[in-house]
C-alpha cells in the first residue's frame, strides 16, 4: 500500500510539473531514480506532450507504461523551432543512449565508398570515416560484402585501378599489372590515359553509384558511338562490353518501378515482443539495398517516435531521394518538421507520403511483409537462444539463467606487451559495444594466471560502473582449473559471488568442456550449448588477438614515422589519425600532408624525402 501511495504521489508531482511547462517546442529528458536518462522525446508543445504521460486516464501501450513507471523526474530544453527540437533530440539520444529510445547503429561503423575527386587521378576506396575533405562519398551501405561486390563491379566495368599507387607520382615506375592485360584496368600507371580521360570515367562511376543506370548507359553509348565513328573499334568494343555487363547486373535486381524511380520505402511492424523497421532503397526502379532494424520489447517504437528515427537516418545518408514512402502515418506537423530537417542537409525538401492505393501502396505492403518476416525470424532465434541458456544453466547448476556472460582471454607480444580481452554476450547475442581491452601493467613476464587475475581485478572492482554494462551472471575464462582457482581466490578477496568456469580445449583448439576448480563438465552432448560456447571461445580469442595486433601495428607505425627528422610521437599520432594508415601517409602528396594538423612545410618535405629514399633503395635492391 505504501508503495502504491508513493507511486501515486510521484505521478501527481510529475503531472504538476508537466502542467507548468510552456506551450513551446522543445525536448524532454526522462530520468529514473538513479538519475539515469531512460528516454528522450520532442514536442512542438511541451506542456501537452509531457503531461499526457502522467494522466491517470492515459491509454498507453505496454512499452510506454513500462517506461513511465520508471520515471522519477524529468528535465526539458526549450528550442525556437520544431526543427531545432528534432536535431537536439537526435543529439541527446546519441549522447545518452537511453534504454527506451530506438537507436541507429553507430554511423561510424557503416562503410562508405569514397572517391577522391580532388586528385588528378581519383581513387575509389572503402572507408568508415566520412570527412569534409572534398571527396565524394556514397552510402552508408548496410552490408560490407555487398559493398565490395559493388566496388569490384565498378573497377572491372569502368577500368578503374584497384592498386594502391598514387598518380601521377607513380606513372612509369612499374609495369602494368595483370588487370591491364585482362582488359579490366585502364592502367593510368602507363601514362596511356590522361588525367582528363581518367576523370571522365568517374562521371560514369558516379552515375552508376547513384543508381542512375539510364544516365550511366547514355554516357557509355555516347562514347561507344564516338569511338565507332572515329574508327576506334577496339575502344568501341570495350564500351559495348561494359554496357552489356552493367545491363546484366541491373537485370539481376528485382524491378519494382519504372527505370527513373528513386524512392526510399519504410514500414514498421510491432508486437508485444519486438519491433522491426524495414527500409528498401529503390534506385533506377530496382531494389538497390535494404535494411532491417530490430528492437526488443522494452524499446519504444511507435509511429510517433519514427520521425526521430528518420531524422537520424538521413543525417548519415549521403543521398536522399526526392520521394520517401511510409507504410505508417505521421502527423502533418511532424511531416513538415521532418521535411525541413532533411532539407537542411540535402538542399531540397523530399516528398514524404503514406500512399493509400496503387503501385506505391503495393510497395509499402511488400516492405511491411518483409518487416513482419524479419520480426518472426528474430523471435524464433530469441526462443532458440533462450532454450540454449536454460540448458547451460541446468548443466552448470546455476541459480539463474545467465542473461549476461563475459568471456576473457590473454594474448602477449613478448614479455612486455600483454593484453587481456573481454567479450560480452547478452541473451546469447554478442554485444560488441561492451567489449573491453585491458593492457596488463603489473604482471611480470609471461604469466597467464597473473595477467588474468589483473584483468578480472580491474573488471570486478567496477561492477557498479555503468560504462561496463550490467554485472555478469557468468564468467568464462580461456583456460583450465588453474585459471578458475586464481579468479575464485580473487573473488573471495573482493567479496564477489559470480559463477566462473574455464573453457577447456581439445587437441584441435575447440572447447570440449567447461570446468570449475574441481570438475570438468562435458558440453558435447548438448549441440546448441556446445556451439554457443565454441562461438564465445572463438570470438574472445579473435578479439584479443586482433587488439594485440592492432596495438603492435600502431607501435611499429609510430616508430617508423618517428625516424623522420622533425616527427616525434605527437606528430606521428596526428598523421596516423588524419590519414588512417601508414600506407596513406606514404602516398600523400605535399599539399595533402600540409592539411594534417601540426605538419609544417619542412615536415611535409622531410616525410616525402624519407619515403622516396626508402622506395628508391628498395627498388634498387636485387
XYZ file of C-alpha atoms in Angstrom:
622
model
C 0.000 0.000 0.000
C 2.849 2.369 0.921
C 4.477 1.745 -2.455
C 1.166 2.469 -4.218
C 0.699 5.746 -2.357
C 4.292 6.695 -3.072
C 3.756 5.910 -6.758
C 0.560 7.977 -6.885
C 2.278 10.886 -5.131
C 5.166 10.730 -7.575
C 2.848 10.705 -10.586
C 0.909 13.657 -9.173
C 4.156 15.581 -8.665
C 5.334 14.816 -12.199
C 1.942 15.795 -13.657
C 2.006 19.076 -11.737
C 5.435 19.889 -13.166
C 4.331 18.847 -16.673
C 1.286 21.142 -16.489
C 3.595 24.053 -15.686
C 5.611 23.621 -18.889
C 5.205 26.210 -21.666
C 3.343 25.510 -24.906
C 6.578 25.820 -26.864
C 8.786 23.487 -28.925
C 11.472 21.614 -27.050
C 12.947 18.361 -25.840
C 12.111 16.447 -22.653
C 14.514 14.110 -20.850
C 13.093 11.355 -18.616
C 15.281 10.068 -15.757
C 14.931 7.130 -13.349
C 15.521 7.075 -9.573
C 19.284 6.720 -10.180
C 19.184 9.887 -12.315
C 19.955 7.872 -15.445
C 18.404 9.116 -18.697
C 15.930 6.459 -19.875
C 14.016 8.310 -22.596
C 14.342 11.446 -24.726
C 11.486 12.927 -26.728
C 10.497 16.125 -28.506
C 7.300 18.090 -28.996
C 6.071 21.282 -30.602
C 4.076 21.927 -27.379
C 5.952 20.530 -24.363
C 3.125 21.007 -21.878
C 0.626 18.969 -23.886
C 3.002 16.144 -24.756
C 4.707 15.605 -21.394
C 1.514 15.864 -19.328
C -0.041 13.052 -21.417
C 2.423 10.596 -19.887
C 1.215 11.153 -16.316
C -2.575 11.450 -16.650
C -4.311 8.647 -14.757
C -6.702 8.147 -17.676
C -3.932 7.919 -20.299
C -4.210 4.871 -22.571
C -0.570 3.919 -23.086
C 0.665 0.748 -24.716
C 2.635 -1.713 -22.580
C 6.046 -0.364 -23.626
C 5.151 3.227 -22.763
C 3.568 2.160 -19.446
C 6.801 0.383 -18.557
C 8.851 3.485 -19.321
C 6.528 5.838 -17.414
C 6.593 3.557 -14.356
C 10.372 4.081 -14.177
C 10.338 7.883 -14.492
C 11.420 9.609 -11.282
C 11.973 13.094 -12.667
C 12.354 14.880 -15.996
C 14.178 17.864 -17.470
C 13.351 19.894 -20.543
C 15.108 22.193 -23.005
C 13.229 24.856 -24.969
C 14.019 25.448 -28.646
C 12.912 28.134 -31.084
C 11.588 25.736 -33.707
C 10.475 22.128 -34.129
C 13.427 21.529 -36.472
C 15.827 22.551 -33.702
C 13.952 20.227 -31.330
C 14.348 17.303 -33.754
C 18.094 17.952 -34.146
C 18.562 18.291 -30.382
C 16.568 15.104 -29.755
C 18.861 13.190 -32.125
C 21.967 14.600 -30.417
C 20.747 13.703 -26.919
C 19.779 10.162 -27.949
C 23.321 9.725 -29.282
C 24.803 11.197 -26.110
C 22.790 9.241 -23.536
C 21.704 6.095 -25.487
C 18.505 5.867 -23.374
C 17.105 2.420 -22.662
C 13.646 3.061 -24.133
C 14.630 5.017 -27.269
C 15.193 3.327 -30.586
C 18.716 3.905 -31.839
C 20.517 3.535 -35.122
C 23.705 1.568 -35.425
C 26.612 3.936 -34.814
C 27.148 5.758 -38.115
C 30.923 5.398 -37.679
C 30.573 1.671 -38.214
C 28.771 1.961 -41.557
C 31.022 1.633 -44.621
C 31.073 4.176 -47.457
C 32.549 4.211 -50.953
C 34.878 7.203 -51.248
C 36.001 8.878 -54.490
C 38.844 11.402 -54.166
C 37.648 13.855 -56.812
C 40.253 16.458 -55.805
C 43.080 14.215 -57.017
C 44.345 14.487 -60.637
C 43.728 10.740 -60.893
C 40.837 9.993 -58.491
C 40.872 6.901 -56.279
C 37.930 4.775 -55.219
C 38.206 3.212 -51.765
C 36.158 1.894 -48.841
C 36.110 3.914 -45.625
C 34.173 4.097 -42.369
C 35.175 7.727 -41.764
C 33.311 10.418 -43.659
C 35.374 13.615 -43.678
C 34.836 17.126 -45.047
C 37.749 16.676 -47.463
C 36.178 17.409 -50.836
C 35.806 13.718 -51.674
C 32.541 12.193 -52.908
C 31.005 9.625 -50.558
C 28.351 7.020 -51.392
C 26.449 5.161 -48.716
C 26.424 4.263 -45.983
C 25.955 0.622 -47.033
C 24.271 -1.880 -44.733
C 26.377 -4.832 -45.936
C 30.157 -4.779 -46.297
C 30.052 -7.827 -48.593
C 27.523 -6.117 -50.882
C 29.697 -3.004 -50.887
C 32.806 -4.921 -52.005
C 30.737 -6.639 -54.682
C 29.664 -3.226 -55.999
C 33.241 -1.951 -55.790
C 34.558 -4.931 -57.757
C 31.899 -4.420 -60.425
C 32.767 -0.730 -60.712
C 36.501 -1.374 -61.021
C 36.098 -4.087 -63.658
C 33.316 -2.419 -65.641
C 34.805 1.073 -65.819
C 38.516 0.263 -65.936
C 39.297 1.849 -62.559
C 42.654 0.985 -60.995
C 42.365 -1.196 -57.885
C 46.010 -0.842 -56.778
C 47.393 1.454 -54.065
C 49.584 3.524 -56.387
C 49.239 7.305 -56.496
C 49.156 9.055 -59.874
C 50.771 10.965 -61.495
C 53.556 10.301 -58.960
C 53.852 6.587 -59.789
C 53.374 6.740 -63.575
C 56.032 4.680 -65.341
C 57.635 3.336 -62.153
C 56.425 -0.228 -62.606
C 54.995 -2.399 -65.334
C 51.173 -2.603 -65.526
C 49.566 -5.412 -63.552
C 47.560 -8.408 -64.757
C 44.280 -6.432 -64.673
C 45.500 -4.286 -67.589
C 46.321 -7.363 -69.669
C 42.871 -8.782 -68.854
C 41.306 -5.574 -70.148
C 39.686 -4.573 -66.843
C 42.020 -1.691 -65.904
C 42.760 1.438 -67.944
C 46.290 1.379 -66.433
C 46.980 5.003 -65.508
C 50.360 3.668 -64.336
C 51.457 3.538 -68.003
C 50.581 7.147 -68.775
C 48.450 5.980 -71.710
C 45.319 7.565 -70.215
C 45.401 11.256 -69.330
C 44.101 12.772 -66.120
C 41.141 14.271 -68.027
C 40.259 10.935 -69.632
C 40.574 9.077 -66.325
C 38.435 11.640 -64.517
C 35.807 11.249 -67.253
C 35.492 7.573 -66.284
C 34.392 8.691 -62.837
C 31.405 10.547 -64.292
C 30.114 7.122 -65.318
C 31.064 5.610 -61.951
C 29.213 8.337 -60.043
C 26.111 7.907 -62.223
C 26.216 4.162 -61.565
C 26.646 4.538 -57.797
C 23.743 6.977 -57.673
C 21.626 4.203 -59.166
C 21.103 6.145 -62.406
C 21.544 3.247 -64.820
C 19.814 5.204 -67.573
C 22.269 8.110 -67.252
C 25.212 5.722 -66.994
C 24.111 3.787 -70.081
C 23.640 7.026 -72.034
C 27.187 8.168 -71.218
C 28.637 4.829 -72.313
C 26.587 4.741 -75.532
C 27.764 8.244 -76.472
C 31.379 7.151 -76.030
C 30.826 3.915 -77.930
C 29.281 5.797 -80.860
C 32.067 8.397 -80.848
C 34.711 5.642 -80.871
C 32.925 3.800 -83.676
C 32.546 6.931 -85.828
C 36.266 7.611 -85.420
C 37.192 4.026 -86.386
C 38.378 3.262 -82.818
C 36.822 -0.189 -82.960
C 38.720 -1.691 -80.017
C 37.567 1.136 -77.733
C 34.014 0.858 -79.086
C 34.002 -2.874 -78.296
C 35.100 -2.154 -74.703
C 32.221 0.303 -74.244
C 29.803 -2.248 -75.742
C 31.015 -4.940 -73.315
C 30.744 -2.503 -70.416
C 27.126 -1.671 -71.299
C 26.249 -5.377 -71.520
C 27.920 -6.182 -68.167
C 26.115 -3.367 -66.359
C 22.821 -4.248 -68.036
C 23.106 -7.846 -66.806
C 23.939 -6.628 -63.295
C 20.913 -4.332 -63.285
C 18.607 -7.056 -64.632
C 19.557 -9.324 -61.711
C 17.965 -6.816 -59.325
C 14.240 -7.002 -58.544
C 12.443 -4.451 -60.730
C 9.684 -2.774 -58.726
C 9.092 0.529 -60.523
C 9.832 2.497 -63.694
C 13.531 2.942 -64.622
C 13.668 6.564 -63.433
C 12.158 5.857 -59.977
C 14.185 6.908 -56.909
C 12.456 6.117 -53.596
C 13.088 5.046 -50.026
C 10.224 2.903 -48.693
C 9.726 2.384 -44.937
C 7.481 0.032 -42.978
C 7.044 -0.578 -39.251
C 5.930 -3.882 -37.729
C 5.492 -4.108 -33.981
C 4.012 -6.580 -31.499
C 4.344 -7.337 -27.791
C 7.784 -8.978 -28.157
C 9.692 -6.881 -30.682
C 9.565 -4.249 -33.404
C 11.112 -4.118 -36.862
C 11.661 -1.107 -39.108
C 12.404 -2.131 -42.691
C 13.555 0.148 -45.497
C 14.042 -0.628 -49.186
C 16.246 1.733 -51.191
C 14.926 1.847 -54.762
C 17.270 3.282 -57.381
C 16.547 3.227 -61.096
C 13.384 1.229 -60.474
C 15.135 -1.683 -58.729
C 15.781 -2.568 -55.085
C 19.409 -1.473 -54.727
C 19.691 -2.184 -50.982
C 17.600 -2.874 -47.895
C 17.985 -2.626 -44.135
C 16.116 -4.060 -41.160
C 16.314 -2.514 -37.685
C 15.141 -4.870 -34.925
C 14.345 -3.768 -31.382
C 13.325 -5.736 -28.275
C 10.054 -5.077 -26.491
C 11.400 -2.577 -23.939
C 12.428 -0.083 -26.611
C 9.537 2.144 -27.601
C 8.905 2.022 -31.345
C 5.742 3.830 -32.339
C 4.677 5.955 -35.264
C 5.316 8.941 -33.016
C 8.991 8.059 -32.439
C 9.583 7.341 -36.122
C 10.219 10.985 -37.022
C 13.277 10.988 -34.738
C 14.456 7.725 -36.289
C 14.055 9.052 -39.834
C 15.747 12.327 -38.943
C 18.783 10.499 -37.597
C 18.896 8.067 -40.531
C 19.040 10.896 -43.054
C 21.709 12.659 -41.005
C 24.146 9.929 -42.065
C 22.844 9.335 -45.597
C 24.857 10.870 -48.424
C 21.909 10.723 -50.833
C 18.243 11.467 -50.204
C 15.715 10.610 -52.940
C 13.013 13.057 -53.906
C 10.306 10.673 -52.661
C 10.022 8.810 -49.351
C 7.136 6.384 -48.844
C 5.856 5.365 -45.399
C 3.649 2.418 -44.512
C 2.535 4.347 -41.426
C 1.199 7.845 -40.868
C 2.888 10.805 -39.216
C 1.032 13.925 -38.033
C 1.180 16.796 -40.536
C 3.323 18.945 -38.238
C 5.791 16.059 -37.743
C 5.980 15.544 -41.508
C 6.715 19.203 -42.163
C 9.380 19.292 -39.438
C 10.992 16.172 -40.873
C 10.947 17.586 -44.426
C 12.590 20.798 -43.242
C 15.192 18.868 -41.239
C 16.114 16.723 -44.252
C 16.136 19.808 -46.500
C 18.738 21.433 -44.237
C 21.052 18.506 -45.064
C 20.050 17.634 -48.647
C 19.290 21.099 -50.011
C 15.728 20.224 -51.036
C 12.503 19.015 -49.425
C 11.643 15.427 -50.348
C 8.045 14.353 -50.815
C 7.096 12.196 -47.801
C 3.786 10.396 -48.132
C 1.727 7.424 -46.963
C 0.088 6.046 -50.136
C -3.385 4.564 -49.829
C -3.698 2.833 -53.223
C -1.901 1.941 -56.422
C 1.655 0.746 -57.045
C 3.111 2.828 -54.225
C 0.740 1.182 -51.761
C 1.802 -2.258 -53.024
C 5.433 -1.301 -52.483
C 4.694 -0.322 -48.879
C 2.858 -3.603 -48.318
C 5.815 -5.552 -49.693
C 8.211 -3.798 -47.300
C 5.767 -4.353 -44.402
C 5.649 -8.086 -45.197
C 9.446 -8.137 -45.064
C 9.450 -6.306 -41.718
C 6.975 -8.823 -40.308
C 9.043 -11.750 -41.590
C 12.222 -10.313 -40.049
C 10.420 -9.905 -36.714
C 9.209 -13.525 -36.820
C 12.762 -14.734 -37.516
C 14.055 -12.551 -34.678
C 11.538 -14.029 -32.230
C 12.285 -17.581 -33.366
C 16.009 -17.007 -32.846
C 15.345 -15.473 -29.423
C 13.325 -18.521 -28.400
C 16.124 -20.807 -29.578
C 18.739 -18.737 -27.725
C 16.687 -18.756 -24.521
C 16.448 -22.561 -24.623
C 20.238 -22.751 -25.026
C 20.793 -20.544 -21.976
C 18.321 -22.589 -19.913
C 20.195 -25.777 -20.855
C 23.527 -24.149 -19.971
C 22.184 -23.041 -16.581
C 20.929 -26.569 -15.913
C 24.246 -28.192 -16.861
C 26.206 -25.824 -14.604
C 23.521 -25.902 -11.881
C 23.306 -22.107 -11.870
C 20.717 -20.398 -9.694
C 19.683 -18.019 -12.506
C 19.700 -18.230 -16.297
C 22.828 -16.284 -17.374
C 21.482 -13.332 -19.339
C 24.891 -11.609 -19.389
C 28.028 -13.689 -19.952
C 31.569 -12.283 -20.047
C 34.468 -14.261 -21.545
C 38.182 -13.463 -21.110
C 41.394 -14.382 -22.930
C 45.067 -13.352 -22.723
C 47.410 -12.543 -25.626
C 51.034 -11.460 -25.447
C 53.625 -9.929 -27.760
C 56.859 -10.662 -25.965
C 57.296 -10.305 -22.225
C 56.457 -6.609 -22.027
C 53.270 -6.353 -24.086
C 50.346 -8.370 -22.696
C 46.659 -7.768 -23.438
C 43.512 -9.236 -21.890
C 40.311 -9.174 -23.920
C 36.755 -9.227 -22.573
C 33.758 -10.016 -24.772
C 30.098 -9.924 -23.764
C 27.020 -11.908 -24.752
C 23.610 -10.694 -23.592
C 20.716 -13.084 -24.064
C 23.088 -15.246 -26.149
C 23.852 -12.400 -28.594
C 27.271 -10.774 -28.840
C 27.218 -7.206 -27.524
C 30.264 -5.630 -29.117
C 29.648 -2.191 -27.615
C 30.560 -3.674 -24.203
C 33.800 -5.349 -25.294
C 36.870 -4.188 -23.356
C 40.642 -4.483 -23.585
C 42.917 -4.449 -20.532
C 46.581 -3.585 -21.019
C 48.383 -5.675 -18.393
C 50.669 -3.373 -16.412
C 51.764 -5.017 -13.162
C 52.292 -8.669 -14.116
C 55.951 -9.552 -14.711
C 56.855 -11.561 -17.811
C 54.617 -14.148 -19.456
C 52.265 -15.168 -16.637
C 48.768 -16.159 -17.820
C 47.445 -16.588 -14.291
C 48.777 -13.217 -13.143
C 47.522 -11.445 -16.268
C 44.045 -12.986 -15.914
C 43.946 -12.005 -12.239
C 44.931 -8.403 -13.033
C 42.279 -8.081 -15.763
C 39.496 -9.557 -13.609
C 40.606 -7.470 -10.627
C 40.090 -4.314 -12.657
C 36.754 -5.544 -14.035
C 35.333 -6.749 -10.709
C 36.290 -3.519 -8.964
C 33.977 -1.716 -11.431
C 30.848 -3.857 -11.091
C 28.808 -0.766 -10.238
C 30.280 1.222 -13.148
C 27.532 1.547 -15.776
C 30.097 2.211 -18.519
C 30.968 -1.508 -18.262
C 27.330 -2.543 -18.517
C 25.492 -4.742 -16.018
C 27.400 -7.163 -13.754
C 27.837 -10.597 -15.377
C 25.743 -13.626 -14.431
C 28.536 -15.938 -15.603
C 32.264 -15.515 -16.309
C 34.106 -17.790 -18.741
C 37.908 -17.956 -18.934
C 40.037 -19.214 -21.794
C 41.881 -21.682 -19.575
C 41.561 -24.564 -17.164
C 41.251 -25.313 -13.452
C 44.317 -23.246 -12.562
C 42.814 -20.092 -14.087
C 39.493 -20.698 -12.333
C 41.214 -21.252 -8.976
C 43.117 -17.953 -9.266
C 39.949 -15.991 -10.079
C 37.917 -17.672 -7.316
C 40.582 -16.583 -4.812
C 40.332 -13.046 -6.197
C 36.541 -13.085 -5.837
C 36.824 -14.233 -2.223
C 39.134 -11.291 -1.531
C 36.734 -8.836 -3.204
C 33.574 -10.361 -1.740
C 32.141 -11.280 -5.165
C 29.999 -14.314 -5.849
C 29.774 -14.775 -9.623
C 29.928 -18.248 -11.214
C 33.231 -18.688 -13.080
C 34.248 -21.549 -15.391
C 37.180 -22.307 -17.656
C 36.755 -23.264 -21.314
C 38.842 -26.425 -21.743
C 40.043 -27.063 -25.310
C 40.713 -30.297 -27.155
C 43.711 -31.068 -29.399
C 42.052 -29.098 -32.208
C 41.777 -25.932 -30.067
C 37.994 -26.298 -29.739
C 36.167 -26.108 -26.418
C 35.270 -29.639 -25.305
C 34.232 -28.947 -21.704
C 33.702 -26.346 -19.011
C 35.494 -26.656 -15.692
C 35.352 -25.128 -12.254
C 38.344 -25.545 -9.930
C 37.474 -29.218 -9.345
C 35.378 -30.907 -12.037
C 35.049 -30.892 -15.809
C 31.549 -30.731 -17.283
C 31.194 -32.129 -20.805
C 29.079 -29.996 -23.130
C 29.357 -32.213 -26.223
C 26.007 -33.935 -25.626
C 24.084 -30.659 -25.977
C 24.749 -29.413 -29.500
C 23.255 -25.942 -29.023
C 25.272 -25.335 -25.824
C 28.436 -26.688 -27.444
C 28.076 -24.383 -30.468
C 27.310 -21.375 -28.263
C 30.363 -21.892 -26.029
C 32.511 -22.591 -29.081
C 31.334 -19.303 -30.620
C 32.277 -17.418 -27.437
C 35.696 -19.089 -27.275
C 36.428 -18.248 -30.931
C 35.196 -14.676 -30.537
C 37.178 -13.863 -27.397
C 40.293 -15.364 -28.993
C 39.750 -13.392 -32.222
C 39.058 -10.149 -30.382
C 42.043 -10.408 -28.040
C 44.473 -11.340 -30.818
C 43.142 -8.548 -33.053
C 43.504 -5.923 -30.345
C 47.023 -7.128 -29.588
C 47.988 -6.995 -33.275
C 46.449 -3.536 -33.653
C 48.462 -2.280 -30.685
C 51.616 -3.895 -32.088
C 50.972 -2.411 -35.552
C 50.352 1.034 -34.082
C 53.625 0.845 -32.155
C 55.539 -0.166 -35.299
C 53.872 2.563 -37.382
C 54.675 5.195 -34.772
C 58.291 4.078 -34.571
C 58.565 4.157 -38.394
C 57.278 7.735 -38.623
C 59.378 8.835 -35.665
C 62.511 8.008 -37.669
C 61.722 11.026 -39.866
C 63.531 14.227 -38.953
C 61.164 16.564 -37.074
C 58.445 13.943 -36.483
C 58.008 12.920 -32.867
C 55.402 10.782 -31.124
C 52.719 13.514 -31.133
C 53.043 14.321 -34.842
C 53.261 10.613 -35.727
C 49.986 10.012 -33.885
C 48.375 13.036 -35.588
C 49.457 11.801 -39.040
C 48.031 8.319 -38.478
C 44.789 9.749 -37.082
C 44.415 12.119 -40.048
C 45.264 9.690 -42.868
C 44.046 6.464 -41.243
C 47.060 4.320 -42.163
C 50.804 4.389 -42.742
C 50.211 3.487 -46.409
C 48.046 6.591 -46.838
C 50.769 8.771 -45.281
C 53.296 7.291 -47.747
C 51.019 8.042 -50.709
C 50.107 11.589 -49.655
C 51.479 14.485 -51.693
C 52.847 17.692 -50.176
C 49.515 19.526 -50.271
C 47.709 16.675 -48.517
C 50.416 16.433 -45.844
C 50.143 20.161 -45.115
C 46.434 19.686 -44.358
C 47.307 17.324 -41.493
C 47.236 19.028 -38.057
C 50.617 20.279 -36.840
C 52.526 19.418 -40.032
C 54.744 22.228 -41.334
C 56.198 22.650 -44.816
C 59.540 21.359 -43.526
C 57.802 18.309 -42.019
C 55.984 17.572 -45.298
C 59.223 17.786 -47.283
C 61.001 15.522 -44.782
C 58.215 12.901 -44.975
C 58.227 12.830 -48.795
C 62.030 12.645 -48.883
C 62.118 9.838 -46.293
C 59.676 7.559 -48.107
C 61.127 8.420 -51.522
C 64.604 7.374 -50.348
C 63.244 4.136 -48.877
C 61.331 3.354 -52.085
C 64.366 4.042 -54.288
C 66.510 1.926 -52.003
C 64.068 -0.999 -52.182
C 63.675 -0.779 -55.982
C 67.453 -0.739 -56.354
C 67.889 -3.912 -54.315
C 68.381 -7.049 -56.394
